[in-house]
Coordinates of C-alpha atoms and ligand atoms in Angstrom, one line a residue:
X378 CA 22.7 -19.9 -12.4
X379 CA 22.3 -16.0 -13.6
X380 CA 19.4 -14.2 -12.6
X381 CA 17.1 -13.3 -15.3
X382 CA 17.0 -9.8 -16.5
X383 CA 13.4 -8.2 -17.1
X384 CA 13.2 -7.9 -21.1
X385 CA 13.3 -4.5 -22.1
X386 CA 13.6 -2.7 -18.9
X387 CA 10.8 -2.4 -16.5
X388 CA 10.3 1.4 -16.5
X389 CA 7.1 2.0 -18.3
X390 CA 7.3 5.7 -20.0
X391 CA 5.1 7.2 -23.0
X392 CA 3.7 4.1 -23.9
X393 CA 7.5 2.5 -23.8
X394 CA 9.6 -0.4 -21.6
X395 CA 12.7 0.6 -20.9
X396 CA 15.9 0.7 -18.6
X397 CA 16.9 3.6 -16.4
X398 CA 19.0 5.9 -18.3
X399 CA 21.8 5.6 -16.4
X400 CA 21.4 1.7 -16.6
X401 CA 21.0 1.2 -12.8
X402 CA 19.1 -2.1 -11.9
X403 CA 18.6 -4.1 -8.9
X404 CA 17.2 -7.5 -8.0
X405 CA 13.7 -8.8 -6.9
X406 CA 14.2 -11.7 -4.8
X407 CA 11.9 -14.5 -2.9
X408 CA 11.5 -14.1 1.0
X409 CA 10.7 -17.8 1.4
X410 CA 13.7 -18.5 0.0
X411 CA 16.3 -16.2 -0.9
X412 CA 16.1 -16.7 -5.0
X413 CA 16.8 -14.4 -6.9
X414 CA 13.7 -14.0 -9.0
X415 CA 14.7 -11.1 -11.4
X416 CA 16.7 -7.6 -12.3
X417 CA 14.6 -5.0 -13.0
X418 CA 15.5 -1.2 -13.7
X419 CA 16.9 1.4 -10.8
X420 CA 15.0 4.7 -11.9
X421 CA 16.9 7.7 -10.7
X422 CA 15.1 11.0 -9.5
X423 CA 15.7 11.9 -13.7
X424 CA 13.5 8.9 -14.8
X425 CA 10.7 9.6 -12.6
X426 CA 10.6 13.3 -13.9
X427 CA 10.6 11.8 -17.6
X428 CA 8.0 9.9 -16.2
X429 CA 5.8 13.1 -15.1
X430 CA 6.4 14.9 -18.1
X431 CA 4.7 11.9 -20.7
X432 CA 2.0 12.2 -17.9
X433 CA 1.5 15.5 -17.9
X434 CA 1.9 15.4 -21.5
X435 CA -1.2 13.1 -21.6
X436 CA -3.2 14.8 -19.3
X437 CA -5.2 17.0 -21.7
X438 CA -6.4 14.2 -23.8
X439 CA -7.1 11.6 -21.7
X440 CA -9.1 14.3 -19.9
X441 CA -11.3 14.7 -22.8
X442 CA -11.7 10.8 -23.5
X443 CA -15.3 9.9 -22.6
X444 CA -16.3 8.5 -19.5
X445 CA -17.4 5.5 -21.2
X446 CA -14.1 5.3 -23.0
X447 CA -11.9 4.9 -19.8
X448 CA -14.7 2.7 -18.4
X449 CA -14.0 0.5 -21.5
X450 CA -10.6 0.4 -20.8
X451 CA -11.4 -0.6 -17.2
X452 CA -13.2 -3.3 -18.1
X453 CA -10.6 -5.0 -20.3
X454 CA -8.2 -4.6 -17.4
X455 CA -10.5 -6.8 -14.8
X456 CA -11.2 -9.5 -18.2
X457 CA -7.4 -10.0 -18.5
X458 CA -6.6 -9.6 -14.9
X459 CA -9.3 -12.3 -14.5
X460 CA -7.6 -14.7 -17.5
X461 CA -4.2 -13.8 -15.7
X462 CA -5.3 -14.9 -11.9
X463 CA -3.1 -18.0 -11.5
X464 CA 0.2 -16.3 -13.1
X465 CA -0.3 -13.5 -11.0
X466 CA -1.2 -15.2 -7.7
X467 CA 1.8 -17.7 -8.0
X468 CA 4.3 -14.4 -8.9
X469 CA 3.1 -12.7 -5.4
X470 CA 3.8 -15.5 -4.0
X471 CA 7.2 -16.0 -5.4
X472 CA 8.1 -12.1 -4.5
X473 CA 6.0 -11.4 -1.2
X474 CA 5.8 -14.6 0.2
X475 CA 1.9 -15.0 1.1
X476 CA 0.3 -18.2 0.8
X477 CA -1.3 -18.9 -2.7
X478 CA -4.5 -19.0 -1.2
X479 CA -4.2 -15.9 -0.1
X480 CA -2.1 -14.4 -3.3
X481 CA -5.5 -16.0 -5.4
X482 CA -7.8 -13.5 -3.2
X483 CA -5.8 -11.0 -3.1
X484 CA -6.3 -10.8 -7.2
X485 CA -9.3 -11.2 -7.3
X486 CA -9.6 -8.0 -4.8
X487 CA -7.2 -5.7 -7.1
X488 CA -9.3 -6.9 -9.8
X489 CA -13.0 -5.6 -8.0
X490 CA -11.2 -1.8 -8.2
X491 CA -11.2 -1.9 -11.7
X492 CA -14.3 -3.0 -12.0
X493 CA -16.0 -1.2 -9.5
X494 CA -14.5 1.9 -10.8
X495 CA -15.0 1.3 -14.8
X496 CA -18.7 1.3 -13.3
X497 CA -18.3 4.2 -11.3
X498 CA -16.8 6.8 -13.7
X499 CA -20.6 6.3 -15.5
X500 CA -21.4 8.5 -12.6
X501 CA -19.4 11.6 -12.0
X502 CA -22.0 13.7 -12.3
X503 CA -22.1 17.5 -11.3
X504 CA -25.0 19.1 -9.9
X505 CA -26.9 22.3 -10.8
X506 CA -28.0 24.8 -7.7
X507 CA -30.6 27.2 -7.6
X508 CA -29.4 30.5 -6.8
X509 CA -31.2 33.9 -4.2
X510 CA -30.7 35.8 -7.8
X511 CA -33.2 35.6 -10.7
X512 CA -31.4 34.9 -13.9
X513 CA -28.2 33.4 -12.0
X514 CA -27.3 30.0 -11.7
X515 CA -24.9 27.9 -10.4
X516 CA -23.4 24.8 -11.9
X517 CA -21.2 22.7 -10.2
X518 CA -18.6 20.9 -12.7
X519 CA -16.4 17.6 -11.4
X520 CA -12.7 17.2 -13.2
X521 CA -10.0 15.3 -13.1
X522 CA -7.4 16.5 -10.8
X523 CA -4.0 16.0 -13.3
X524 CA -1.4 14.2 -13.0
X525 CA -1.2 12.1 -9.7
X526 CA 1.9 10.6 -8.1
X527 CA 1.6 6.8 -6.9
X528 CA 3.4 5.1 -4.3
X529 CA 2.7 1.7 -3.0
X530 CA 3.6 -1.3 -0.5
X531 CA 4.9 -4.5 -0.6
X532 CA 2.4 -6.3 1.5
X533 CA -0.8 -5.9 -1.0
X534 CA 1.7 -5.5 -4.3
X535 CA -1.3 -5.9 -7.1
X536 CA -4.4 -4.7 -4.7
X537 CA -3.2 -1.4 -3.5
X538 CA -2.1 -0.9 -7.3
X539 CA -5.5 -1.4 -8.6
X540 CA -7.1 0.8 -6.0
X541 CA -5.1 4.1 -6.5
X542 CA -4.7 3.4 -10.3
X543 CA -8.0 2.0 -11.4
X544 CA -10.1 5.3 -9.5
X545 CA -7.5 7.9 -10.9
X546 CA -7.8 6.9 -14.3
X547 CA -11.6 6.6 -14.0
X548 CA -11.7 10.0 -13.4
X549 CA -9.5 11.0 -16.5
X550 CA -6.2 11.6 -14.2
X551 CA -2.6 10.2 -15.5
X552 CA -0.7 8.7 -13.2
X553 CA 3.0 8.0 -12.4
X554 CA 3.4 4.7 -10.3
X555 CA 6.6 4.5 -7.9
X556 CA 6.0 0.5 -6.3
X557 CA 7.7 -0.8 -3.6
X558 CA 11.1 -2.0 -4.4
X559 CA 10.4 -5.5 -3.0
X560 CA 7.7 -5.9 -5.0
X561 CA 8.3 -4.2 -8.8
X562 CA 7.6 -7.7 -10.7
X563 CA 4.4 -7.9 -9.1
X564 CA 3.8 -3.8 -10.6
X565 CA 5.0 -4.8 -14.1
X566 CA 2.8 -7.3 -14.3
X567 CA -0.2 -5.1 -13.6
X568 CA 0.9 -2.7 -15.9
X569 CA 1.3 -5.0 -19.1
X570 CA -2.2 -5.6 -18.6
X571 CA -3.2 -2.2 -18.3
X572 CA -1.0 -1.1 -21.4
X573 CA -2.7 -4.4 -22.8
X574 CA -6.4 -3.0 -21.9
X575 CA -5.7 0.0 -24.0
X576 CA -4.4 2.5 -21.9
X577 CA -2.7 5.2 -24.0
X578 CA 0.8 6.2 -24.0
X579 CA 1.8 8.3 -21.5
X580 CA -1.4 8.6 -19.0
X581 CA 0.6 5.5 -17.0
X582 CA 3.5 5.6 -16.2
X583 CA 6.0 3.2 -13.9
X584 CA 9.1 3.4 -12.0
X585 CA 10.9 0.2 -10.2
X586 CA 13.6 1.8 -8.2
X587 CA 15.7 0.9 -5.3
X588 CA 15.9 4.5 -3.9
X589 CA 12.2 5.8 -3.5
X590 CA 13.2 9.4 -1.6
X591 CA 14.7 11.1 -4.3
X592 CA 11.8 9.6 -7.0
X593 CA 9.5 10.9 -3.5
X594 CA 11.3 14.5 -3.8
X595 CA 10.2 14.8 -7.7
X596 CA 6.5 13.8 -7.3
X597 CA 6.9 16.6 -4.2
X598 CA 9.1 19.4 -6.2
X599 CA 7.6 19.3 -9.3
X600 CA 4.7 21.6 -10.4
X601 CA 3.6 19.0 -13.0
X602 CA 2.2 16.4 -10.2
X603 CA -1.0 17.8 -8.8
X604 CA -1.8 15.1 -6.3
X605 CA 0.3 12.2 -4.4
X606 CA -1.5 9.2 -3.3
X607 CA 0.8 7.0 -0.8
X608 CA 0.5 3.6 0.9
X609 CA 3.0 2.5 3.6
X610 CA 4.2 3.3 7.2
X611 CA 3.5 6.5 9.1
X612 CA 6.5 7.6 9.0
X613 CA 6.9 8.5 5.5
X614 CA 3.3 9.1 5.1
X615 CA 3.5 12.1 7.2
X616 CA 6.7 13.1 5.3
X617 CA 5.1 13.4 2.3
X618 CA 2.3 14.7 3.3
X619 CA 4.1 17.8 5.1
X620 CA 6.1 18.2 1.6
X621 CA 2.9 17.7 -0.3
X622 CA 1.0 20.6 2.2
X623 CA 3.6 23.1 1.6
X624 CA 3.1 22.6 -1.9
X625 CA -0.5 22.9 -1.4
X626 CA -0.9 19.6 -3.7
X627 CA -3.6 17.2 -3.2
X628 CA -2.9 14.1 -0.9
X629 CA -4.4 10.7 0.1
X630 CA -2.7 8.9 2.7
X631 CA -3.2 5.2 3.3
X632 CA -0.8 4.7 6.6
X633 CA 0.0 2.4 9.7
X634 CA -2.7 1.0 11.4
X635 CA -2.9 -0.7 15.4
X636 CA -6.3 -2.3 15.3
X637 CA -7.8 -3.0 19.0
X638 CA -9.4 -6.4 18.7
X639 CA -12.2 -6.2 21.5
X640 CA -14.0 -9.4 23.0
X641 CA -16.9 -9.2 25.1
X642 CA -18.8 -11.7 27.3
X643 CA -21.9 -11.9 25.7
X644 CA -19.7 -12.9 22.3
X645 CA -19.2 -16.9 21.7
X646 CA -15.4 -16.8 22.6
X647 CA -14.4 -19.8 20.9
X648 CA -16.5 -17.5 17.4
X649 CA -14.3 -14.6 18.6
X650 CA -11.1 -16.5 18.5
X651 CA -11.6 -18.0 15.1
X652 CA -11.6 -14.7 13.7
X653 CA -8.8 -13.2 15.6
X654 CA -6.9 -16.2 14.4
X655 CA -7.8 -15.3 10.8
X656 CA -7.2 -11.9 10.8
X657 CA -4.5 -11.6 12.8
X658 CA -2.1 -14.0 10.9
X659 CA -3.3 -13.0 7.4
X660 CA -0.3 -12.5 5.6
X661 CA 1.4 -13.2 8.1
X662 CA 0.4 -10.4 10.4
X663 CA 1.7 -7.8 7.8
X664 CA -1.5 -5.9 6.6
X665 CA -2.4 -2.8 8.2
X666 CA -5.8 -4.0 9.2
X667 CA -4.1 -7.0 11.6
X668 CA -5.2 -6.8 15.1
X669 CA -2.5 -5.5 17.4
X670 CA -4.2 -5.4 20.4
X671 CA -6.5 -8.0 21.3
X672 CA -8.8 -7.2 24.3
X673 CA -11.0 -10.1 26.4
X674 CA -12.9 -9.7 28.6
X675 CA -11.6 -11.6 31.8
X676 CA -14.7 -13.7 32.3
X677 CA -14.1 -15.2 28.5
X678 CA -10.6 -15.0 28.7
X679 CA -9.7 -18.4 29.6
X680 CA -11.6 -20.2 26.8
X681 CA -10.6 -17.3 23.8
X682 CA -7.5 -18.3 24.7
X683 CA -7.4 -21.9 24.5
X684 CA -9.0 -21.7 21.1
X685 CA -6.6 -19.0 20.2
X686 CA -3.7 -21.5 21.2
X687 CA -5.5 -24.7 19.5
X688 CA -6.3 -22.6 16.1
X689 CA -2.3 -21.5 16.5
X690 CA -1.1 -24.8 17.1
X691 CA -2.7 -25.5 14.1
X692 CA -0.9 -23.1 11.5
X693 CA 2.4 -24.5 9.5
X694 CA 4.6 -22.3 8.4
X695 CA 6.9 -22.4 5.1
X696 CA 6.7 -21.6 1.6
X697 CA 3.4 -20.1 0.6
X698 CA 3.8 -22.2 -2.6
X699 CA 2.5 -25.5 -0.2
X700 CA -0.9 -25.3 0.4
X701 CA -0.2 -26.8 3.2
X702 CA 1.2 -23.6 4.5
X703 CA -0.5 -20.8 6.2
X704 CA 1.9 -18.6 7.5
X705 CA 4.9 -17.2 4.9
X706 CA 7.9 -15.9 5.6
X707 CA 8.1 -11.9 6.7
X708 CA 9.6 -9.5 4.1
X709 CA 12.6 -8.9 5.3
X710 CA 15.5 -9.9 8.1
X711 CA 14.6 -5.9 9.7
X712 CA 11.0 -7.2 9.9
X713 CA 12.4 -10.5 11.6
X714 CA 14.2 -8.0 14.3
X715 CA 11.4 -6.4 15.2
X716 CA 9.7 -9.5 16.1
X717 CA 12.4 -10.0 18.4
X718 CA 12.4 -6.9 20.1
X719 CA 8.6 -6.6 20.3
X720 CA 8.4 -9.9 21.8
X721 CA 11.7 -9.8 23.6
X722 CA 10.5 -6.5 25.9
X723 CA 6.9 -7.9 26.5
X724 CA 8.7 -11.1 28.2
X725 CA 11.2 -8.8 29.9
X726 CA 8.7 -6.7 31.2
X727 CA 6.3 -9.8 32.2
X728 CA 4.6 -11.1 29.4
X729 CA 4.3 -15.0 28.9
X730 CA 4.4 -16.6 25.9
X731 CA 1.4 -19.2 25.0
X732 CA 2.9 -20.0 21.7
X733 CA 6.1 -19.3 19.7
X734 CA 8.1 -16.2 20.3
X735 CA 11.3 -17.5 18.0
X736 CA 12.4 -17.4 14.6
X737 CA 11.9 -20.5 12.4
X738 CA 14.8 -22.5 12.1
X739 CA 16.1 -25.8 10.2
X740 CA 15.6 -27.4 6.8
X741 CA 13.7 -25.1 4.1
X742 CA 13.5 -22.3 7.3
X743 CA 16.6 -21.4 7.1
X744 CA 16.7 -19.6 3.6
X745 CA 13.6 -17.4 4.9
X746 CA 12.2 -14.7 6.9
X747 CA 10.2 -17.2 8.8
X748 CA 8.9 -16.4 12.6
X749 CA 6.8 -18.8 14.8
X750 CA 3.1 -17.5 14.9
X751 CA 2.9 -15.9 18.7
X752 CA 0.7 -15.8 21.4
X753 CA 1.5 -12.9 24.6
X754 CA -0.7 -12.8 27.4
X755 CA -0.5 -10.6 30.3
X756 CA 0.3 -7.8 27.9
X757 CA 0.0 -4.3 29.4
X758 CA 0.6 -0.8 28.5
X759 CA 4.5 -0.4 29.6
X760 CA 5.6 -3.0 26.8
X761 CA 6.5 -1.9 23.1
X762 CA 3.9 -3.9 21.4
X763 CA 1.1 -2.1 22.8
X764 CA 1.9 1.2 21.6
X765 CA 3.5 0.1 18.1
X766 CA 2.5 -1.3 15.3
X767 CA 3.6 -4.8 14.7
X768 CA 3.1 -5.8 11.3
X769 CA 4.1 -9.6 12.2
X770 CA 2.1 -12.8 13.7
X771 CA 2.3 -12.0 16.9
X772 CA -1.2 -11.8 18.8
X773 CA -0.2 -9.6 22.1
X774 CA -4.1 -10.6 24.4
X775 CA -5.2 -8.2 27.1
X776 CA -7.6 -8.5 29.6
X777 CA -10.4 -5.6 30.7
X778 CA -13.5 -6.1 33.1
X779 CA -15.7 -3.2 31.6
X780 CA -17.2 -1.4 28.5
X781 CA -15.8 1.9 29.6
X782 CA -12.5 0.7 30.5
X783 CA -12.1 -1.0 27.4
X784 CA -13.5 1.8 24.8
X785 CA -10.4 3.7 26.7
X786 CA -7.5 1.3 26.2
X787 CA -8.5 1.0 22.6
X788 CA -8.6 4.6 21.8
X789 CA -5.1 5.2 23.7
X790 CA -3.0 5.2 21.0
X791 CA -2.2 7.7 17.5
X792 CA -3.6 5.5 15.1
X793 CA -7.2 4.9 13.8
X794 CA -7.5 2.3 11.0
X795 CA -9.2 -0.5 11.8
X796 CA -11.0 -2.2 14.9
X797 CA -13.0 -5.1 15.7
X798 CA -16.0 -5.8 18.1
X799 CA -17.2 -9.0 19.1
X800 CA -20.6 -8.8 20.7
X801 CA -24.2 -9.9 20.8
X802 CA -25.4 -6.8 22.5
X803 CA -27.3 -4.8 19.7
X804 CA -27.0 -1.5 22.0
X805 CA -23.2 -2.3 22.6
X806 CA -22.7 -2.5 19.1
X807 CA -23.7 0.8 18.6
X808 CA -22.1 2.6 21.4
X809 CA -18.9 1.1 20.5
X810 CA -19.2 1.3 16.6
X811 CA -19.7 5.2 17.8
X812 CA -17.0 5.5 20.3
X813 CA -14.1 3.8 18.9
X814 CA -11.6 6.3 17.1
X815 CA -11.2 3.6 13.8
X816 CA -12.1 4.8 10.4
X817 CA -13.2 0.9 10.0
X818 CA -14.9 -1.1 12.6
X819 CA -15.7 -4.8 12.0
X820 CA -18.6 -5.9 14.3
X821 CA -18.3 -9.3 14.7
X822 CA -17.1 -9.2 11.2
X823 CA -12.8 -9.8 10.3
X824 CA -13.2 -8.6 6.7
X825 CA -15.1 -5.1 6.6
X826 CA -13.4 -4.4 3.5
X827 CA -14.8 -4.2 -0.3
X828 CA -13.9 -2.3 -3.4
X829 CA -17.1 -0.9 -3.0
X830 CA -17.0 1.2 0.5
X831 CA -14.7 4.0 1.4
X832 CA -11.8 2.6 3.5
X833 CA -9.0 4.8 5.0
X834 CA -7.5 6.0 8.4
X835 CA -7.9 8.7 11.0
X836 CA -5.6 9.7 12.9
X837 CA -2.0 8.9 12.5
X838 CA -3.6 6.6 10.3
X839 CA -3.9 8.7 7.2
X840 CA -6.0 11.4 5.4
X841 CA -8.8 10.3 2.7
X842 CA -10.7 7.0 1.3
X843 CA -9.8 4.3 -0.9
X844 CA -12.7 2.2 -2.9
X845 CA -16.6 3.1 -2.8
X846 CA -17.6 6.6 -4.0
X847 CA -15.3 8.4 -2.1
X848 CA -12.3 6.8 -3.5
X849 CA -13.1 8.2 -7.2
X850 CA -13.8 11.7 -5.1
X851 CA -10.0 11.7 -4.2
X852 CA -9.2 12.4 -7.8
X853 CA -12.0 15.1 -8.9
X854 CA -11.9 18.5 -8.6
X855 CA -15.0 20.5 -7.8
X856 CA -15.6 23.5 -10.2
X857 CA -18.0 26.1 -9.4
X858 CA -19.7 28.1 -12.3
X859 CA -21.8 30.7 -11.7
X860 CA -23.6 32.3 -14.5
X861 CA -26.1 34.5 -15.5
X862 CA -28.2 34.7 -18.6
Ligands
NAD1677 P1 7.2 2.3 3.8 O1 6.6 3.5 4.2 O2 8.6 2.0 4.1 O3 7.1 2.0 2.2 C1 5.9 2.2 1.5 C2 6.3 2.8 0.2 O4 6.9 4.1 0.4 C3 7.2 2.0 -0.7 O5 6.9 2.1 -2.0 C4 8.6 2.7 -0.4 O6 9.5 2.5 -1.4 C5 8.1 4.1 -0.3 N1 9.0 5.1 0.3 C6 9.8 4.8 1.4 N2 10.5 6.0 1.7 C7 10.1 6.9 0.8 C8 10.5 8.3 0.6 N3 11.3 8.9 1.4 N4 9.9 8.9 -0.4 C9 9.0 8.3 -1.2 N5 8.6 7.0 -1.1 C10 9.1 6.3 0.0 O7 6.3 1.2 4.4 P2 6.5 -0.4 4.4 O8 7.1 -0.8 5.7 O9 7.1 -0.9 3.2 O10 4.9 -0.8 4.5 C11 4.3 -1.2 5.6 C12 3.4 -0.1 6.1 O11 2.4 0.2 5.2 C13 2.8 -0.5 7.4 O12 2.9 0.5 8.4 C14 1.3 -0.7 7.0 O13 0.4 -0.6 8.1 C15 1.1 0.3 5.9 N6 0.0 -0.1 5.1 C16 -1.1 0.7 5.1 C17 -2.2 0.3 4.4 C18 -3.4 1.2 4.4 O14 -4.3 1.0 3.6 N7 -3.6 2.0 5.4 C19 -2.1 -0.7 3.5 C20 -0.9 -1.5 3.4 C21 0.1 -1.1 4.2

């Protein structure tokens, strides 16, 4: 059966679908099962200049649009995102693998960014400051930055759209979009509802390609692109953002994340272990907020973890498209790898498994990335998996004896996304909501995420926020006018 071919190209330029002009395309396919789902367009580094050049084209006069014009625009976005929920949902599905559970929240998050921030642009306001001098004052003036560069990743292929797009353009910024190549059907499909909602030609911009360095090396290189906002590993986060500094462009990065999971006594264990079971397997372990680490305290161990293990037990994996399924298939076969060799050295070294530890075999299995959801204990600090970042279901559990030890373990490592606390102690709360080197802490809380507070990284984690005010902040500029009369 051939594979069908995206109608018209899926580079979105000026206003225009089109193929890569060279004619380059390469296929999206389903990690659950191997189909091939569709052939999009290959942009080369030539396409994503063409790309920057209708955006920087735009720039000027979507600058000057009205606040309440691009909130407008905003706003028809989240109505038709809203109509659009089940298509969308059951497409992530098909191309990332998540369950459709999960693929129906995870819409209904990338649609709060628009909303949040078609509210939000009503507020860009600048300030006036009195000055030492008579006669002189100072006015302080917020504008859009110009032309931002857009990358994004696989695991969150509509939300982390919506939450780099939906700010920029509040604040009268075009934008060229660069998604992740295992995802680009979920990135057209956002984009025909934005060019939908009224967005005009030229101030978005998309290109699907299979090589993302050299489109990276055009967002760095040229002039045109006055800020580069980037969601994925690390790695290539601190790539860009070294090419981006000696550019002295503007840069959010969104990067890796190895969330300690903390447990104390005075916490209901068997509460504890429900959420570590939620968060930790959400999407199958591949978000950067996952717990990596999970830290009991040895008096609570014992019963965490035999509600850990029951609540595991529990989980079926398969195609997200059965509801009865709760854990999808990972991205990829190198994802699948690492699994293996995270889990392989913890046993060498003398971890023991509770629960899985093997890839997913037999029947329906075979076609997809599938890998048993995991359960380590005895984990300590020689072993891979507690010094890298996962980003799979496998729940490595620790245990510590005290408050001091603990804060310790958690803050030994590079990155500082996310973290989690369970504890009844109100003074505990606070020391360790202080102490721990996590942009994010959830205290007693798996989901301490919202459209509408600032979320980002320290760290090796990244640089800047994403959602609340801060997130529109990332695409102003602050102009100072002083001026006397
Ligand atoms: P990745 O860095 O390989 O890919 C992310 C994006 O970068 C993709 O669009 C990819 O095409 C692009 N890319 C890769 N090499 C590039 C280059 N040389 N130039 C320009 N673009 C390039 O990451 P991944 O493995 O696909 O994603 C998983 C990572 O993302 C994890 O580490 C995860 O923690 C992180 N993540 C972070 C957040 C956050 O908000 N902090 C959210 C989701 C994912």
């Amino acid at each position: 059966m051939g594979v069908p071919r995206i109608d018209g190209g899926t580079l979105f330029i000026d206003g225009r679908w089109g193929e890569a002009a060279g004619g380059s395309t390469f296929e999206s396919t389903n990690p659950a099962t191997g189909e091939r789902l569709g052939i999009v367009s290959d942009a080369s580094r030539d396409d994503a200049s063409a790309a920057v050049a209708a955006a920087a084209a735009a720039q000027a006069a979507w600058a000057q649009t009205t606040v309440y014009e691009r909130s407008s625009i905003l706003y028809q976005a989240h109505r038709l995102m809203t109509e659009r929920a089940e298509e969308l949902a059951q497409l992530m599905t098909a191309e990332q693998g998540k369950p459709l559970r999960a693929a129906r929240n995870e819409v209904r998050y990338a649609g709060d960014f628009l909303i949040w921030f078609a509210e939000e642009a009503k507020r860009i306001n600048g300030e006036v400051i009195p000055s030492a001098n008579s006669g002189q004052r100072f006015l302080v003036l917020r504008q859009p930055v110009g032309v931002v560069a857009a990358i994004t990743p696989w695991n969150y292929p509509i939300s982390m759209i919506t939450r780099k797009v939906a700010p920029a353009l509040a604040a009268g910024c075009t934008v060229v979009l660069k998604p992740a190549e295992q995802t680009p059907l979920c990135a057209v499909a956002v984009f025909r509802i934005l060019e939908e909602a009224g967005v005009p030609p030229g101030v978005i911009n998309l290109v699907t390609t299979s090589a993302p360095a050299p489109v990276g090396a055009e967002f760095l290189e040229s002039a045109r692109v006055r800020k580069l906002s980037f969601t994925g590993s690390t790695e290539v986060g601190m790539q860009l953002a070294g090419g981006a500094a000696s550019r002295m462009k503007r840069v959010s990065v969104e990067l890796g994340g190895h969330a300690p999971f903390i447990v104390f006594d005075d916490a209901d264990p068997v509460r504890a272990a429900k959420g570590a079971a939620l968060v930790k397997f959400l999407n199958t372990g591949q978000a950067c907020i996952c717990p990596n680490r999970i830290f009991v305290q040895s008096s609570v161990m014992d019963r965490f973890r035999a509600e850990l293990e029951h609540r595991v037990a529990a989980l079926h994996a398969g195609n997200g498209m059965d509801p009865a399924n709760a854990i999808g298939p990972l991205i990829d076969r190198a994802s699948l790898e690492k699994m293996e060799r995270h889990v392989g050295d913890a046993v060498a070294r003398g971890a023991r498994l509770a629960a899985g530890g093997a890839r997913l075999t037999g029947g329906d299995l075979d076609a997809g990335f599938f890998f048993a959801p995991t359960i380590l204990v005895d984990v300590t600090p020689e072993m891979i998996i507690y010094r890298e970042e996962t980003f799979g279901p496998v729940a490595p559990l620790i245990p510590f004896e005290s408050e001091d030890e603990v804060i310790a373990m958690a803050n030994d490592t590079t990155y500082g996304l996310a973290s989690y606390v369970y504890t009844q102690d109100l003074g505990r709360a606070f020391r360790l909501m202080e102490a721990l080197e996590f942009a994010v802490v959830g205290i007693n809380d798996i989901n301490p995420t919202s459209a509408a507070a600032p979320f980002g990284g320290m760290k090796a984690s990244g640089l800047g926020r994403e959602g609340g005010r801060e997130g529109l902040s990332e695409y102003l500029e602050t102009k100072l006018v002083g001026m006397v009369l």
